[in-house]
PDB file of C-alpha atoms in Angstrom:
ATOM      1  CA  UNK A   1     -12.143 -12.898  15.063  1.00 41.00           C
ATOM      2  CA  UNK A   2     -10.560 -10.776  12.687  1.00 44.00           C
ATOM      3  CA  UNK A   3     -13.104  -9.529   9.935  1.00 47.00           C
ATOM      4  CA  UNK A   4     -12.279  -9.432   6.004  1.00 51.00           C
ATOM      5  CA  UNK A   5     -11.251  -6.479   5.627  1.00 56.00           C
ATOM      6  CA  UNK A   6      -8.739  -6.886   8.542  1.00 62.00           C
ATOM      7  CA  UNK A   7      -7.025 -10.139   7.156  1.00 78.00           C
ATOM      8  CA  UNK A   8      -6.655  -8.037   4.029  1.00 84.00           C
ATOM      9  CA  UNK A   9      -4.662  -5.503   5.935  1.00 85.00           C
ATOM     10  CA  UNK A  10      -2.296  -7.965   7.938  1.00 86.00           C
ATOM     11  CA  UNK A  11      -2.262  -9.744   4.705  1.00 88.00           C
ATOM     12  CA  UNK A  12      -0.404  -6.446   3.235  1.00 90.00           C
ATOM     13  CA  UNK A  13       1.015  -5.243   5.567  1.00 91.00           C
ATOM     14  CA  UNK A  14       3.102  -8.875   6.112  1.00 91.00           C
ATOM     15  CA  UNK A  15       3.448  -8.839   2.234  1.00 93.00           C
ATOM     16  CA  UNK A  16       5.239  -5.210   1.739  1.00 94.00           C
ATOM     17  CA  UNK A  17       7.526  -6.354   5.219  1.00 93.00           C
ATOM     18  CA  UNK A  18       8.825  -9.754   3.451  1.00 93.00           C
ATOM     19  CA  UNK A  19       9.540  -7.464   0.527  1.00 93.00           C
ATOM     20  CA  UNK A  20      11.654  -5.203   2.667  1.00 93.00           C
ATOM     21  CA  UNK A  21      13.149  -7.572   4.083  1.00 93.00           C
ATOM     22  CA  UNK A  22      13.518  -9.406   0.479  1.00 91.00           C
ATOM     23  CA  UNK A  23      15.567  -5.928  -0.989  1.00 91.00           C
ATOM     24  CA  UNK A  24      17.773  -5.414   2.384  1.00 90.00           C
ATOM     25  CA  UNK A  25      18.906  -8.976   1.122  1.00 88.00           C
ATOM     26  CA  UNK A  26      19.423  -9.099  -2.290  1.00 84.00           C
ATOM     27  CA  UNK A  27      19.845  -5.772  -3.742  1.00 83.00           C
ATOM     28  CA  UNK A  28      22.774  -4.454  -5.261  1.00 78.00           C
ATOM     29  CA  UNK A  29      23.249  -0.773  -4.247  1.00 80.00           C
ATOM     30  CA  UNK A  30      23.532   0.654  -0.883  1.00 83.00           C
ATOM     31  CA  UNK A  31      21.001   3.318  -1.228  1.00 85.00           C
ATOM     32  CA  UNK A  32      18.334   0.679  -1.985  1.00 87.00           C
ATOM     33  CA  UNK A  33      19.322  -1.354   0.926  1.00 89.00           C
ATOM     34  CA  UNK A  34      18.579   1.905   3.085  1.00 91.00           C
ATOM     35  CA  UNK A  35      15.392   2.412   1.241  1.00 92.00           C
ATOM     36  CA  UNK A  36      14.137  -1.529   1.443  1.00 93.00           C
ATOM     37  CA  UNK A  37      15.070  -1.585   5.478  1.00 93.00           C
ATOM     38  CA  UNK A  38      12.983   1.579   6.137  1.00 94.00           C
ATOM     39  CA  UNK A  39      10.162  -0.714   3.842  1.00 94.00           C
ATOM     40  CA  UNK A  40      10.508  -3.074   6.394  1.00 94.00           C
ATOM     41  CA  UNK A  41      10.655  -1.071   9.811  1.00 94.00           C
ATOM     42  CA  UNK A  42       7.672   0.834   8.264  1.00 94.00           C
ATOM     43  CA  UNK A  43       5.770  -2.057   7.542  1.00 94.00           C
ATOM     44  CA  UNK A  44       6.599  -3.800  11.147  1.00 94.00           C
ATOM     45  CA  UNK A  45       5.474  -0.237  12.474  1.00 93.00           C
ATOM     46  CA  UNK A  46       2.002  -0.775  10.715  1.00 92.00           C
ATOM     47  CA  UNK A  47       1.792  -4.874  11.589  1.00 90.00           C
ATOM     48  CA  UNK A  48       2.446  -3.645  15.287  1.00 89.00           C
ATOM     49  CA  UNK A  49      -0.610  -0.936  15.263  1.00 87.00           C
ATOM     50  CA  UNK A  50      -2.573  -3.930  13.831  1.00 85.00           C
ATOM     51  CA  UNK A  51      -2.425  -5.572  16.923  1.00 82.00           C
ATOM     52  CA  UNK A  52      -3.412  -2.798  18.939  1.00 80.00           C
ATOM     53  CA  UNK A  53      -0.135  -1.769  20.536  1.00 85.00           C
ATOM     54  CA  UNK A  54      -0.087   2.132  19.454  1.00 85.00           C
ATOM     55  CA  UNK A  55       3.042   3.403  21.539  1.00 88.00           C
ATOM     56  CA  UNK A  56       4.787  -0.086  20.381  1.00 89.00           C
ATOM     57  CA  UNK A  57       4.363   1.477  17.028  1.00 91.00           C
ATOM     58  CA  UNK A  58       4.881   4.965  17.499  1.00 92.00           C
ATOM     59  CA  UNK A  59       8.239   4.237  18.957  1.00 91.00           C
ATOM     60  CA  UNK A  60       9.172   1.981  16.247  1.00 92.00           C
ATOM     61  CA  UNK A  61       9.171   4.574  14.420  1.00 93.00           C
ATOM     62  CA  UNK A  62      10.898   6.962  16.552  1.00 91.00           C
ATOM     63  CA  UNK A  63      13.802   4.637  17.617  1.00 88.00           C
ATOM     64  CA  UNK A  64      14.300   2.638  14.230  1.00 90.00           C
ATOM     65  CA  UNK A  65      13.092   4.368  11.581  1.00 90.00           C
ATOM     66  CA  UNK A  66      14.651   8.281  12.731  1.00 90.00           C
ATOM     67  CA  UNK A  67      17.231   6.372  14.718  1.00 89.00           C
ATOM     68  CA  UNK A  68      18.347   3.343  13.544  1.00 91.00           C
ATOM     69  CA  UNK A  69      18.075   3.955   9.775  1.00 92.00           C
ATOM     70  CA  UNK A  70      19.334   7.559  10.118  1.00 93.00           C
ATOM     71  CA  UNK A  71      22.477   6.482  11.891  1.00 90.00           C
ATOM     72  CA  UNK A  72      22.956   3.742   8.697  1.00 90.00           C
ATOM     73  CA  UNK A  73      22.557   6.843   6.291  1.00 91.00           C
ATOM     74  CA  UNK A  74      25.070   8.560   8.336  1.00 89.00           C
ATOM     75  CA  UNK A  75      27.253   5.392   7.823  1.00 87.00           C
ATOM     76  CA  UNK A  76      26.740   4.993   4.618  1.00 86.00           C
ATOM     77  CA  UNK A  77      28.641   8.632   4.051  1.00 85.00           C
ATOM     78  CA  UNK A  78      30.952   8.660   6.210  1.00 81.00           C
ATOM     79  CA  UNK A  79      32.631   5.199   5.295  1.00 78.00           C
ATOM     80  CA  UNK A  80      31.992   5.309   1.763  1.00 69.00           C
ATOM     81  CA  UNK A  81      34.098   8.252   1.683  1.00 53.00           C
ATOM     82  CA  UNK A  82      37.196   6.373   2.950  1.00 45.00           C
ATOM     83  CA  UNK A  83      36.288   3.156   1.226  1.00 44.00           C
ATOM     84  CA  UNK A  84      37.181   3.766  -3.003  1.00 41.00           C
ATOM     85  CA  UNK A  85      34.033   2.139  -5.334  1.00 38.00           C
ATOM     86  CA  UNK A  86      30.518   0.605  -4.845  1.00 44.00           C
ATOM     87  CA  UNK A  87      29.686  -1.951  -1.972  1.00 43.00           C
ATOM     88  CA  UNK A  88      29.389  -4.888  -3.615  1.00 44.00           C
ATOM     89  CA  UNK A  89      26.553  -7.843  -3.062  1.00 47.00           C
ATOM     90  CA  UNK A  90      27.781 -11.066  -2.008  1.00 50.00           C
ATOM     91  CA  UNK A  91      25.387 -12.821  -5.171  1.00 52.00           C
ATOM     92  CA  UNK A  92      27.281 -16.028  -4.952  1.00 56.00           C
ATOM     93  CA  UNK A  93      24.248 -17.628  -2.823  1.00 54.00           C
ATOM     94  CA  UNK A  94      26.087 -20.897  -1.924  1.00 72.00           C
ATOM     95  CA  UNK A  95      24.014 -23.476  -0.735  1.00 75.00           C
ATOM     96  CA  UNK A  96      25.275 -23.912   2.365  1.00 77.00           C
ATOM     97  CA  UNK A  97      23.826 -20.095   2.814  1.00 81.00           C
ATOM     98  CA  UNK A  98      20.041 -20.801   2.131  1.00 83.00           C
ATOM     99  CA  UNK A  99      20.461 -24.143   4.308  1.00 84.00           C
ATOM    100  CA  UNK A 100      21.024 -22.560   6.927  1.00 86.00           C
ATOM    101  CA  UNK A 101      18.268 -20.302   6.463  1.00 88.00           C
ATOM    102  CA  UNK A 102      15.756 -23.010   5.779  1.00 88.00           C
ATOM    103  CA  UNK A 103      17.051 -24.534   9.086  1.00 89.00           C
ATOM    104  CA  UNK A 104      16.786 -21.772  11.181  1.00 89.00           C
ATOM    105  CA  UNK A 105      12.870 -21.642   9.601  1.00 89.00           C
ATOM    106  CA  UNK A 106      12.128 -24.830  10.160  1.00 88.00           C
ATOM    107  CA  UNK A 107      13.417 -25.033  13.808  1.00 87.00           C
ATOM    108  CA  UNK A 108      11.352 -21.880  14.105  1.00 86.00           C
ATOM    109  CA  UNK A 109       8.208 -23.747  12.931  1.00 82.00           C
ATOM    110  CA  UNK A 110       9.013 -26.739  14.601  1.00 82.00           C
ATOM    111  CA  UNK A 111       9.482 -25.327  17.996  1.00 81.00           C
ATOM    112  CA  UNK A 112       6.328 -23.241  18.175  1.00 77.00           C
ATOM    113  CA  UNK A 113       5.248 -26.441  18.093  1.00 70.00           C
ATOM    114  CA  UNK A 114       2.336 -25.412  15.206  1.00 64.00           C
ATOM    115  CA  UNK A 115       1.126 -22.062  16.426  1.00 64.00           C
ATOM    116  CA  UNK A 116       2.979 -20.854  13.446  1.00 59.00           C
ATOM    117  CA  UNK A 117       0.229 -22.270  11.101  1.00 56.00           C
ATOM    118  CA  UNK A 118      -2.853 -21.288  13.416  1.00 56.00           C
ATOM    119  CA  UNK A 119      -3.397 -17.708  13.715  1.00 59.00           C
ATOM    120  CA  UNK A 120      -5.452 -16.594  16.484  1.00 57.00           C
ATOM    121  CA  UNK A 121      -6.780 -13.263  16.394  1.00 59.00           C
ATOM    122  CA  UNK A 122      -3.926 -11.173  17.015  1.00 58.00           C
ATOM    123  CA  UNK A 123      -5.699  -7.779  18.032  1.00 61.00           C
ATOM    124  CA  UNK A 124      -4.574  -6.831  21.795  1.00 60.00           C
ATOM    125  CA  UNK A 125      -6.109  -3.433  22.995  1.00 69.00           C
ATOM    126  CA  UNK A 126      -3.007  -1.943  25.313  1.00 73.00           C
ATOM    127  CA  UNK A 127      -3.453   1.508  26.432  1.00 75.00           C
ATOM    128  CA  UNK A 128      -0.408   4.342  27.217  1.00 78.00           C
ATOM    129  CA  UNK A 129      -1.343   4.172  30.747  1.00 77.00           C
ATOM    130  CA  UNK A 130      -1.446   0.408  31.116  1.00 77.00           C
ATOM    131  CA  UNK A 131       1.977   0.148  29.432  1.00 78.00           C
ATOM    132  CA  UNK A 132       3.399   3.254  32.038  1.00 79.00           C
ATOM    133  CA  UNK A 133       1.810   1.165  34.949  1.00 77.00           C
ATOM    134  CA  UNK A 134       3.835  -1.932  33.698  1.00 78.00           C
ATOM    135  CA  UNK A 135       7.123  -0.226  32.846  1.00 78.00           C
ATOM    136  CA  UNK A 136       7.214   1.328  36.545  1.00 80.00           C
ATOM    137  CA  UNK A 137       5.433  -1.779  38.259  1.00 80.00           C
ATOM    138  CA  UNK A 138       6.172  -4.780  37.440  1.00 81.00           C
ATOM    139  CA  UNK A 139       9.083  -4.381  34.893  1.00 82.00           C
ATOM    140  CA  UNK A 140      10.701  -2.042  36.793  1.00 87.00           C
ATOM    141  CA  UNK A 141      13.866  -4.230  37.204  1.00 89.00           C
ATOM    142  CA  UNK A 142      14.283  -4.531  33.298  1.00 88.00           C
ATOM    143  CA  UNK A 143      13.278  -1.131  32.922  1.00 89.00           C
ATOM    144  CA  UNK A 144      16.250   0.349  34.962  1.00 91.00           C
ATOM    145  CA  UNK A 145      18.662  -2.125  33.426  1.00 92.00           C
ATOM    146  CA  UNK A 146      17.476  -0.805  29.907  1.00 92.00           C
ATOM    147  CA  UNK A 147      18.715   2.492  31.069  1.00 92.00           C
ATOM    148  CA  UNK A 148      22.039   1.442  32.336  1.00 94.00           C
ATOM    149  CA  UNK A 149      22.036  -0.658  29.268  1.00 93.00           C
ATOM    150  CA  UNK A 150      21.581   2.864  27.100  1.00 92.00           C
ATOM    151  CA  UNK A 151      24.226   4.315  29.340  1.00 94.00           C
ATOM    152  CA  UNK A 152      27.346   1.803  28.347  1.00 94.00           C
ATOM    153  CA  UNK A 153      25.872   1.741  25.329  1.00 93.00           C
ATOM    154  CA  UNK A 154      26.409   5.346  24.597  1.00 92.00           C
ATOM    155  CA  UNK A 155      29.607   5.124  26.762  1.00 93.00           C
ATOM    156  CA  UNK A 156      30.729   2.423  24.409  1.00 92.00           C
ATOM    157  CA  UNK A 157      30.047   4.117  20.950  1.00 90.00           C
ATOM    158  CA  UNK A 158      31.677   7.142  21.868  1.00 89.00           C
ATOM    159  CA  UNK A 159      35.291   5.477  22.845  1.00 89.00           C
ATOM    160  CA  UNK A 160      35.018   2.837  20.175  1.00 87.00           C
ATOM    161  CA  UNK A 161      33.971   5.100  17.303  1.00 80.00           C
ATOM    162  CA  UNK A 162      36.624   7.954  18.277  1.00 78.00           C
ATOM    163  CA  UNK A 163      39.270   4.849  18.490  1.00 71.00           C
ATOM    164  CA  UNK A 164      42.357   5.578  20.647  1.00 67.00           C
ATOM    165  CA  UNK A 165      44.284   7.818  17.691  1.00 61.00           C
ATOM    166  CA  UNK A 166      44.149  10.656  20.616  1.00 50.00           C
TER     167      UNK A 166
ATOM    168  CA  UNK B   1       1.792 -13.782  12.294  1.00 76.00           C
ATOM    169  CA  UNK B   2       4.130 -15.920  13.370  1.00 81.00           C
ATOM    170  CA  UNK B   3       5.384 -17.533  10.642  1.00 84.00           C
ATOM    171  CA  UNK B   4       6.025 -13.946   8.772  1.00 85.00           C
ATOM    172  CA  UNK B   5       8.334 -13.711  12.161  1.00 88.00           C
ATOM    173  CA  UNK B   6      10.115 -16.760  11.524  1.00 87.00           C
ATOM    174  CA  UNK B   7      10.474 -15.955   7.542  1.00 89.00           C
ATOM    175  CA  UNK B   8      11.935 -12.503   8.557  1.00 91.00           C
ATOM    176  CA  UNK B   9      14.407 -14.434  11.415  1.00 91.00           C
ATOM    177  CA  UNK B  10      15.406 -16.699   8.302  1.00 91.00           C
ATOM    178  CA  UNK B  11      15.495 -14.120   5.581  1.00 91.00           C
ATOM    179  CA  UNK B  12      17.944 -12.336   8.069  1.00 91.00           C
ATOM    180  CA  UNK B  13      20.440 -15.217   8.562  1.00 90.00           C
ATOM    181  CA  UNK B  14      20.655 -15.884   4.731  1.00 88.00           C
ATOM    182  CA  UNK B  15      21.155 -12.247   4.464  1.00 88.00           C
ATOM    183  CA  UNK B  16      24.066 -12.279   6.772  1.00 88.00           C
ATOM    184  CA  UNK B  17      25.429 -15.242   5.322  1.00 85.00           C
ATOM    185  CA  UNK B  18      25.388 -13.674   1.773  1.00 82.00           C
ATOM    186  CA  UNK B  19      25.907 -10.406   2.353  1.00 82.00           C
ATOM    187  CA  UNK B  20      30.232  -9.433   1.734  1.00 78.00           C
ATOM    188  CA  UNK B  21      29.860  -6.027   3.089  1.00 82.00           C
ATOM    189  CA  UNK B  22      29.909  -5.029   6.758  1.00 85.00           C
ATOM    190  CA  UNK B  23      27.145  -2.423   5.974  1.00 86.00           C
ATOM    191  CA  UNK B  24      24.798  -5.308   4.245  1.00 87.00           C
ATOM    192  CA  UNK B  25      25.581  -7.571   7.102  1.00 89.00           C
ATOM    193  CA  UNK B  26      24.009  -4.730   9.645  1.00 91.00           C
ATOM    194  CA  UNK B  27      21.235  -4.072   7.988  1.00 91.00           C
ATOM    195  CA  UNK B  28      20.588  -7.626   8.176  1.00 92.00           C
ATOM    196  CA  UNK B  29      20.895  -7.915  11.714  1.00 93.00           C
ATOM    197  CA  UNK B  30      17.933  -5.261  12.166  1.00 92.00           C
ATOM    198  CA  UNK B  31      15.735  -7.507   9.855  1.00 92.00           C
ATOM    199  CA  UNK B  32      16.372 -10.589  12.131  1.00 93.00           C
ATOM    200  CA  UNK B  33      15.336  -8.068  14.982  1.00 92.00           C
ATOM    201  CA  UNK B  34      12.244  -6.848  13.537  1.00 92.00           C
ATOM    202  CA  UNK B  35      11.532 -10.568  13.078  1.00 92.00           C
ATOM    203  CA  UNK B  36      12.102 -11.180  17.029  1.00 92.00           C
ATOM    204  CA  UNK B  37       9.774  -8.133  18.089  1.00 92.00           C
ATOM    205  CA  UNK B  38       7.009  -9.165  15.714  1.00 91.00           C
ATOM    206  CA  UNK B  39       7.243 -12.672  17.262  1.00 89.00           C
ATOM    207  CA  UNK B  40       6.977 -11.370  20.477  1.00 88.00           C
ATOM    208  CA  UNK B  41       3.834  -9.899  19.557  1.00 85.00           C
ATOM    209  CA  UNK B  42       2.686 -13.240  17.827  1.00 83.00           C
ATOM    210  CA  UNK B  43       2.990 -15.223  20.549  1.00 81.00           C
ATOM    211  CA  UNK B  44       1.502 -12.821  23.214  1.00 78.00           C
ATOM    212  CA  UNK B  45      -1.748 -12.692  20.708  1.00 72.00           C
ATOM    213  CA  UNK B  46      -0.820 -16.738  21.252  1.00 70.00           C
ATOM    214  CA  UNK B  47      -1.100 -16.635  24.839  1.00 69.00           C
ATOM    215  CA  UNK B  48      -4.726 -14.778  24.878  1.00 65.00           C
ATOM    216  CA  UNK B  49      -4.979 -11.462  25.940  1.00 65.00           C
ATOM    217  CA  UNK B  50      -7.122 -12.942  29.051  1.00 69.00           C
ATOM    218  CA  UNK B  51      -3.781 -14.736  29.950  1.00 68.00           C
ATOM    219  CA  UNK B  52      -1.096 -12.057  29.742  1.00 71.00           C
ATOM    220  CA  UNK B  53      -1.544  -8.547  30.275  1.00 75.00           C
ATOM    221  CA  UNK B  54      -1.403  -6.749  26.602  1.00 75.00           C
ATOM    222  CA  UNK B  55       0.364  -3.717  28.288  1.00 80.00           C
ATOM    223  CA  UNK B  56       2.972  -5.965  29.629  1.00 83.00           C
ATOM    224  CA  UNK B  57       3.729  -7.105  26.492  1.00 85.00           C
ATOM    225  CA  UNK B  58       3.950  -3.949  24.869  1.00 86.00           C
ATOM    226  CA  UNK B  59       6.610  -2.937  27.629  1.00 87.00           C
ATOM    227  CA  UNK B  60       8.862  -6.084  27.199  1.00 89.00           C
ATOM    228  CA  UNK B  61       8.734  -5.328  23.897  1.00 90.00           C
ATOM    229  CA  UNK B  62       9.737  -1.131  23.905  1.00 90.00           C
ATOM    230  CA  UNK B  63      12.645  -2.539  25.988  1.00 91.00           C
ATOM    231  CA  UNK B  64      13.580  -4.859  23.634  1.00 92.00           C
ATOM    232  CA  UNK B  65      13.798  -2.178  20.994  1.00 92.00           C
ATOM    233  CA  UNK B  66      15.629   0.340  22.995  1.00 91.00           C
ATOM    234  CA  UNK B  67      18.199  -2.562  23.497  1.00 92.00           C
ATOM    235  CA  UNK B  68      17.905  -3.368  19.747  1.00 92.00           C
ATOM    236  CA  UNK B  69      18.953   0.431  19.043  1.00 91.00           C
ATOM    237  CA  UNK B  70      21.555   0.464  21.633  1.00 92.00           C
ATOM    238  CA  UNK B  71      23.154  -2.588  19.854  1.00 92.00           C
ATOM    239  CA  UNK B  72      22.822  -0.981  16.366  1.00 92.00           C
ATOM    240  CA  UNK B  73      24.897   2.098  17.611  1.00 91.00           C
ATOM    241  CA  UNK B  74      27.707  -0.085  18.981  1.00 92.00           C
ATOM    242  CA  UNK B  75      27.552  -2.318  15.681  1.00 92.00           C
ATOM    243  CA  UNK B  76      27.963   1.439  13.449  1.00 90.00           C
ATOM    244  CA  UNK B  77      30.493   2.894  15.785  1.00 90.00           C
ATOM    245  CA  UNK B  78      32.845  -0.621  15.303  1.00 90.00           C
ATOM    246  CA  UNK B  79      31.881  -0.887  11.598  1.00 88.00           C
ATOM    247  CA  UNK B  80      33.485   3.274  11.702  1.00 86.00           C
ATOM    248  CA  UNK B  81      36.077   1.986  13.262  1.00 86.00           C
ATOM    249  CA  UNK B  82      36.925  -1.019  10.909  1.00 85.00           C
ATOM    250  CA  UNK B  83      36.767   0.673   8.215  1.00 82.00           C
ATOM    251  CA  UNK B  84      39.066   3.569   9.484  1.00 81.00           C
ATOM    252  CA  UNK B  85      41.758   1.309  10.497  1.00 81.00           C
ATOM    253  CA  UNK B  86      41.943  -1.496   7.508  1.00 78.00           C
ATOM    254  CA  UNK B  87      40.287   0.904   4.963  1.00 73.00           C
ATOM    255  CA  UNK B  88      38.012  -1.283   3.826  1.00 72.00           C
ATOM    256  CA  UNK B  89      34.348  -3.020   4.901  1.00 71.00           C
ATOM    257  CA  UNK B  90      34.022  -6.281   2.493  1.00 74.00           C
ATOM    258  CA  UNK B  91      34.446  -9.093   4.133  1.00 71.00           C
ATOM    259  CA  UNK B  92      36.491 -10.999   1.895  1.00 67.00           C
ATOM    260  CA  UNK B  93      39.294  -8.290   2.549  1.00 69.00           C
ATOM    261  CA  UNK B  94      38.619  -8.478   6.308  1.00 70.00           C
ATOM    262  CA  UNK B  95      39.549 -11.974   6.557  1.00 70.00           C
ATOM    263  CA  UNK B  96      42.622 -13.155   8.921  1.00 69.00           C
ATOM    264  CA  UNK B  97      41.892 -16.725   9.184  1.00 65.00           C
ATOM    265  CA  UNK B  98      42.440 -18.580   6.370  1.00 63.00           C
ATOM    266  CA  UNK B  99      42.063 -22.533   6.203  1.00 61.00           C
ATOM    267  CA  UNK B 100      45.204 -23.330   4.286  1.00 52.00           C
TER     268      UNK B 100
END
C-alpha cells in the first residue's frame, strides 16, 4: 500500500488539480484561465507519474500542455483582436447550473458503484516497451484509427479555420 | 483517485454551463477531459494490475489523448471561425433560438 509520504503527494497533487480546475471555472480574465488550465494539465501530468505511467505523463505534457494550451494562447490573440473589450465571466451561477453539476457527480459516484470512496493503491509499474508492445499488438486496430482520426482531424481544421472566403 | 475524476468531470459541466464565452467554454471541455483520463487510470488501479495489463492501459489512454487534442484543434479552428464571421464569441450574442 501506498506509504505516508506517498498519500501526501497524491494528496497534493489532487489538491493543486481541483484548484486548476477551480480558476479555469471561475476566474475573470482570460490570461488566468490560460494560466489555471496549464495548473491543471500540469498537475494531471504529475497525478499520472504517480501511478507509474511515465510516457502517459511525458506526453501529457507534450500534447496538452505545448499543444493544447499553446493553440488556446494562440486563440486567445488572434480572436481577441477581432472581438472589441474583455471576455467576460458568465458569474450569474444559476442554480439550475450547479444542479447539474452535482448530478453529473453523483451519477459518477453512484455508478462506480463505491470504488469512488475506496482507494486501492493506485501505483501501476508500465514500462516504454510494454506500452510499444501493446500499441502495435493488441491495440493495433485503435491505434491505426487514432491516426486516421489525426488525419481528418488536421484535414478538418485546416478547411474549417480558413472558412470558404477563397 | 476516483472521486478527484468525478469532481473534475463535474467541475467541467458547471464550467460549461456558466461560462458566456466560447473561449471559457473550451477550456472547460479540456478539464472534463483531464477528468476522463485520470479516471481511466483510477479504475485500471481498480481492476488490479494482476488483472489488466498496466501497459495496456497506458496505451488506451495515449490514444485517448491524441483524440482529446485532435478534438481541441477542431473546437479552436470553429471557435476562429465563429468569431470571424459574427464578430463576436459570448454566447449570449451567439444565440438564434430564442423561446418567445
Amino acid at each position: 500500500m501506498a506509504s505516508t509520504g506517498g498519500s501526501l503527494l497524491f494528496y497534493l497533487l489532487a489538491a493543486t488539480a481541483l484548484f486548476g480546475a477551480a480558476v479555469v471555472v471561475w476566474t475573470r480574465e482570460i490570461m488566468r484561465l490560460a494560466l489555471g488550465l496549464g495548473i491543471l494539465l500540469l498537475a494531471t501530468a504529475g497525478l499520472f507519474a504517480y501511478a507509474g505511467f511515465g510516457l502517459l505523463a511525458v506526453a501529457e505534457i507534450f500534447l496538452y500542455v505545448g499543444g493544447v494550451l499553446i493553440l488556446f494562447l494562440f486563440a486567445i490573440m488572434l480572436v481577441r483582436r477581432e472581438t472589441p473589450g474583455e471576455p467576460r465571466v458568465g458569474t450569474r451561477a444559476s442554480v439550475m447550473s450547479v444542479l447539474a453539476a452535482a448530478a453529473v457527480f453523483g451519477t459518477l459516484v453512484f455508478g462506480l458503484n463505491g470504488l469512488a470512496t475506496t482507494q486501492r493503491d493506485v501505483t501501476g509499474w508500465s514500462t516504454v516497451k510494454g506500452v510499444g508492445e501493446s500499441l502495435l499488438g493488441t491495440l493495433l486496430p485503435q491505434f491505426e484509427l487514432a491516426g486516421v482520426l489525426l488525419l481528418v482531424a488536421l484535414v478538418a481544421i485546416v478547411v474549417v479555420a480558413v472558412g470558404d472566403d477563397e | 483517485m476516483l472521486l478527484l475524476a468525478s469532481a473534475l468531470v463535474s467541475l467541467g459541466v458547471y464550467g460549461i454551463l456558466v461560462r458566456r464565452d466560447l473561449l471559457g467554454v473550451l477550456a472547460c471541455v479540456e478539464v472534463m477531459m483531464a477528468g476522463g483520463l485520470l479516471m481511466l487510470v483510477g479504475l485500471g488501479a481498480q481492476a488490479g494490475w494482476t488483472v489488466v495489463n498496466p501497459s495496456a492501459v497506458e496505451g488506451i489512454a495515449i490514444l485517448v489523448l491524441v483524440t482529446v487534442a485532435a478534438e481541441a484543434g477542431v473546437g479552436f479552428a470553429l471557435l476562429m471561425n465563429v468569431a470571424r464571421r459574427r464578430g463576436t464569441t459570448q454566447t449570449d450574442e451567439l444565440v438564434e433560438v430564442r423561446d418567445e
